[in-house]
């Protein structure tokens, strides 16, 4: 074998090795080093091997400036990794014969309606879960992010006003709003709220005794992690680590899309039941093997973007979305996984089915290095691959991405055209309505213009003139992404339309300002 051939064969030879029987020998010290280097206040990690929990532990503190340590029972908000729990709830209804994956949604939710009548008729239960509806990336997220006031039923009703970005089932675009529809479907079919059904049919039988799917229970538990983030600079992710106000949370209506809190011990039980295809230790089934296969079967191909060289080794050769899970390859091994993120708390859950290994990582911050860096270190360990310092690589990648975004913002805002506004400020004032989001109010006072996104409590701030008839909305809550608001005038010099766009090029996609199109509110009769 030539030297070149030997090097090329290394990944295959490594993959042929059996899975390591234990976590890395220095796992505690390594996690603590990664956490400390990133400035992440706290973490919780669970690892399951061959059906046994080999690690369920907390690291660091629940909140900055306080001594309370993270332990195996500390609750973290796990974000979109909970989508798989909504999928599991539906799987138990399939097992009970109450629904089928390819049932039409309107057969169970007669009031359900998409923007297109044909899509409304053809949308299936499976379609709700696999991001091929034709909606754009994050479409409708502002209905509940950062803290919407609409009920779950009202969010589902407003879905009909969101225009598609592509044709039905033609491609992949991640959304949250259809998981909220899935929650409504669980309620319609079971007669229980989504929360009650998930507790009775997923959490309890899986042994997830501390997990909760409502904020009231989360806040009532003193052993909970507080959210933290870096903001205050040109883009989110820069500045000092700060604790966020946990009262400024997503509404309960959004729970089926990812509003679950769980501890390391809970996640260990979740990993066990996933790796054992629906069975908990002791042999009791939570869902059937048939449904376990369904939930992990790829459905919608996910386009694979080019990654910078610093993290290119993580790029798969294929990736697809299953039912609440992503499925990809990593050095020839199948990986079933999902990342999750709420403001100030992030997570990742990873299964390596052929090795019977799974792990979860929970953070009370938005830092990339402890989540994705540790994820790939553990993947390399369990697949017998050479050690790489993935946290350091992700730190560099994150720094480069933020620096590029800061440069874009600086370039755009440094020297705007000294033109405009076209009208006296008072003439921009009024109430404006977007078909799916609802109303905003633009008001004028001695200091200038203000905007209030009224369906979203406390989402208000000043409008600073930028150029022409475009203003920058700088919200009173610095954790909300600033937005350009552009006023279009008609031939009579009256405001006919307002469009929006995030200032930061790396703003979270859930700030889907670009989907908004406000028009003056019609006079009330």
PDB file of C-alpha atoms in Angstrom, residues 155-256:
ATOM      1  CA  UNK A 155     -51.266  30.918  15.512  1.00  0.00           C
ATOM      2  CA  UNK A 156     -52.676  27.971  13.564  1.00  0.00           C
ATOM      3  CA  UNK A 157     -55.462  30.184  12.182  1.00  0.00           C
ATOM      4  CA  UNK A 158     -53.023  32.845  10.999  1.00  0.00           C
ATOM      5  CA  UNK A 159     -50.987  30.260   9.094  1.00  0.00           C
ATOM      6  CA  UNK A 160     -53.367  30.681   6.114  1.00  0.00           C
ATOM      7  CA  UNK A 161     -52.041  34.209   5.507  1.00  0.00           C
ATOM      8  CA  UNK A 162     -48.370  33.213   5.196  1.00  0.00           C
ATOM      9  CA  UNK A 163     -47.414  33.030   1.527  1.00  0.00           C
ATOM     10  CA  UNK A 164     -45.257  30.075   0.465  1.00  0.00           C
ATOM     11  CA  UNK A 165     -41.669  30.555  -0.640  1.00  0.00           C
ATOM     12  CA  UNK A 166     -41.584  27.452  -2.861  1.00  0.00           C
ATOM     13  CA  UNK A 167     -43.960  24.831  -4.156  1.00  0.00           C
ATOM     14  CA  UNK A 168     -45.234  22.071  -1.863  1.00  0.00           C
ATOM     15  CA  UNK A 169     -42.785  19.202  -1.205  1.00  0.00           C
ATOM     16  CA  UNK A 170     -40.221  20.669  -3.616  1.00  0.00           C
ATOM     17  CA  UNK A 171     -37.493  21.398  -1.090  1.00  0.00           C
ATOM     18  CA  UNK A 172     -36.354  21.826   2.489  1.00  0.00           C
ATOM     19  CA  UNK A 173     -36.882  24.903   4.663  1.00  0.00           C
ATOM     20  CA  UNK A 174     -36.872  24.621   8.445  1.00  0.00           C
ATOM     21  CA  UNK A 175     -39.960  25.912  10.222  1.00  0.00           C
ATOM     22  CA  UNK A 176     -41.457  25.868  13.704  1.00  0.00           C
ATOM     23  CA  UNK A 177     -45.041  26.858  13.069  1.00  0.00           C
ATOM     24  CA  UNK A 178     -46.130  23.475  11.655  1.00  0.00           C
ATOM     25  CA  UNK A 179     -44.986  21.768  14.863  1.00  0.00           C
ATOM     26  CA  UNK A 180     -47.436  24.072  16.637  1.00  0.00           C
ATOM     27  CA  UNK A 181     -50.079  22.702  14.244  1.00  0.00           C
ATOM     28  CA  UNK A 182     -48.922  19.206  15.218  1.00  0.00           C
ATOM     29  CA  UNK A 183     -49.552  20.124  18.842  1.00  0.00           C
ATOM     30  CA  UNK A 184     -53.079  21.195  17.994  1.00  0.00           C
ATOM     31  CA  UNK A 185     -53.583  17.917  16.152  1.00  0.00           C
ATOM     32  CA  UNK A 186     -52.489  15.941  19.239  1.00  0.00           C
ATOM     33  CA  UNK A 187     -55.105  17.811  21.246  1.00  0.00           C
ATOM     34  CA  UNK A 188     -57.855  17.289  18.650  1.00  0.00           C
ATOM     35  CA  UNK A 189     -57.212  13.543  18.381  1.00  0.00           C
ATOM     36  CA  UNK A 190     -56.478  12.708  22.030  1.00  0.00           C
ATOM     37  CA  UNK A 191     -58.851  15.063  23.818  1.00  0.00           C
ATOM     38  CA  UNK A 192     -55.962  16.193  26.022  1.00  0.00           C
ATOM     39  CA  UNK A 193     -53.822  19.292  25.696  1.00  0.00           C
ATOM     40  CA  UNK A 194     -50.469  18.712  24.015  1.00  0.00           C
ATOM     41  CA  UNK A 195     -48.819  19.292  27.400  1.00  0.00           C
ATOM     42  CA  UNK A 196     -50.931  16.734  29.254  1.00  0.00           C
ATOM     43  CA  UNK A 197     -50.641  14.157  26.495  1.00  0.00           C
ATOM     44  CA  UNK A 198     -46.844  14.428  26.284  1.00  0.00           C
ATOM     45  CA  UNK A 199     -46.525  14.120  30.056  1.00  0.00           C
ATOM     46  CA  UNK A 200     -48.804  11.045  30.207  1.00  0.00           C
ATOM     47  CA  UNK A 201     -47.633   9.235  27.078  1.00  0.00           C
ATOM     48  CA  UNK A 202     -43.986  10.238  26.643  1.00  0.00           C
ATOM     49  CA  UNK A 203     -42.369  11.653  29.787  1.00  0.00           C
ATOM     50  CA  UNK A 204     -43.905   9.363  32.398  1.00  0.00           C
ATOM     51  CA  UNK A 205     -43.513   6.041  30.543  1.00  0.00           C
ATOM     52  CA  UNK A 206     -39.979   7.004  29.488  1.00  0.00           C
ATOM     53  CA  UNK A 207     -39.052   7.728  33.116  1.00  0.00           C
ATOM     54  CA  UNK A 208     -38.360  11.419  32.484  1.00  0.00           C
ATOM     55  CA  UNK A 209     -39.576  12.343  35.948  1.00  0.00           C
ATOM     56  CA  UNK A 210     -38.284  15.921  36.084  1.00  0.00           C
ATOM     57  CA  UNK A 211     -38.979  16.994  32.496  1.00  0.00           C
ATOM     58  CA  UNK A 212     -41.665  19.603  32.041  1.00  0.00           C
ATOM     59  CA  UNK A 213     -43.399  21.188  29.074  1.00  0.00           C
ATOM     60  CA  UNK A 214     -44.869  24.277  30.686  1.00  0.00           C
ATOM     61  CA  UNK A 215     -43.165  27.402  31.970  1.00  0.00           C
ATOM     62  CA  UNK A 216     -45.156  27.542  35.187  1.00  0.00           C
ATOM     63  CA  UNK A 217     -43.654  24.226  36.298  1.00  0.00           C
ATOM     64  CA  UNK A 218     -40.211  25.268  35.091  1.00  0.00           C
ATOM     65  CA  UNK A 219     -40.286  28.504  37.084  1.00  0.00           C
ATOM     66  CA  UNK A 220     -41.604  26.680  40.151  1.00  0.00           C
ATOM     67  CA  UNK A 221     -38.493  24.478  40.217  1.00  0.00           C
ATOM     68  CA  UNK A 222     -35.615  26.243  41.988  1.00  0.00           C
ATOM     69  CA  UNK A 223     -33.138  23.838  40.391  1.00  0.00           C
ATOM     70  CA  UNK A 224     -33.251  25.421  36.932  1.00  0.00           C
ATOM     71  CA  UNK A 225     -30.650  26.990  34.685  1.00  0.00           C
ATOM     72  CA  UNK A 226     -30.890  30.684  33.877  1.00  0.00           C
ATOM     73  CA  UNK A 227     -30.470  31.897  30.273  1.00  0.00           C
ATOM     74  CA  UNK A 228     -27.363  33.843  29.200  1.00  0.00           C
ATOM     75  CA  UNK A 229     -26.164  35.476  25.991  1.00  0.00           C
ATOM     76  CA  UNK A 230     -23.600  37.885  24.617  1.00  0.00           C
ATOM     77  CA  UNK A 231     -25.052  41.056  23.159  1.00  0.00           C
ATOM     78  CA  UNK A 232     -24.508  44.771  23.188  1.00  0.00           C
ATOM     79  CA  UNK A 233     -22.130  44.910  20.234  1.00  0.00           C
ATOM     80  CA  UNK A 234     -22.898  45.388  16.560  1.00  0.00           C
ATOM     81  CA  UNK A 235     -24.337  41.858  16.294  1.00  0.00           C
ATOM     82  CA  UNK A 236     -25.546  39.277  18.757  1.00  0.00           C
ATOM     83  CA  UNK A 237     -22.741  37.078  20.018  1.00  0.00           C
ATOM     84  CA  UNK A 238     -20.408  39.944  20.924  1.00  0.00           C
ATOM     85  CA  UNK A 239     -19.995  41.626  24.274  1.00  0.00           C
ATOM     86  CA  UNK A 240     -19.973  40.298  27.811  1.00  0.00           C
ATOM     87  CA  UNK A 241     -21.917  37.201  28.835  1.00  0.00           C
ATOM     88  CA  UNK A 242     -25.104  38.486  30.463  1.00  0.00           C
ATOM     89  CA  UNK A 243     -28.024  36.825  32.147  1.00  0.00           C
ATOM     90  CA  UNK A 244     -31.281  37.333  30.283  1.00  0.00           C
ATOM     91  CA  UNK A 245     -34.591  38.050  31.956  1.00  0.00           C
ATOM     92  CA  UNK A 246     -36.163  34.596  32.139  1.00  0.00           C
ATOM     93  CA  UNK A 247     -39.606  36.197  32.354  1.00  0.00           C
ATOM     94  CA  UNK A 248     -39.113  37.348  28.743  1.00  0.00           C
ATOM     95  CA  UNK A 249     -39.793  33.865  27.477  1.00  0.00           C
ATOM     96  CA  UNK A 250     -41.569  32.323  24.525  1.00  0.00           C
ATOM     97  CA  UNK A 251     -45.295  31.820  25.059  1.00  0.00           C
ATOM     98  CA  UNK A 252     -46.765  28.483  26.064  1.00  0.00           C
ATOM     99  CA  UNK A 253     -48.466  28.357  22.660  1.00  0.00           C
ATOM    100  CA  UNK A 254     -45.129  27.516  21.057  1.00  0.00           C
ATOM    101  CA  UNK A 255     -44.425  24.489  23.257  1.00  0.00           C
ATOM    102  CA  UNK A 256     -44.835  21.725  20.621  1.00  0.00           C
TER     103      UNK A 256
END
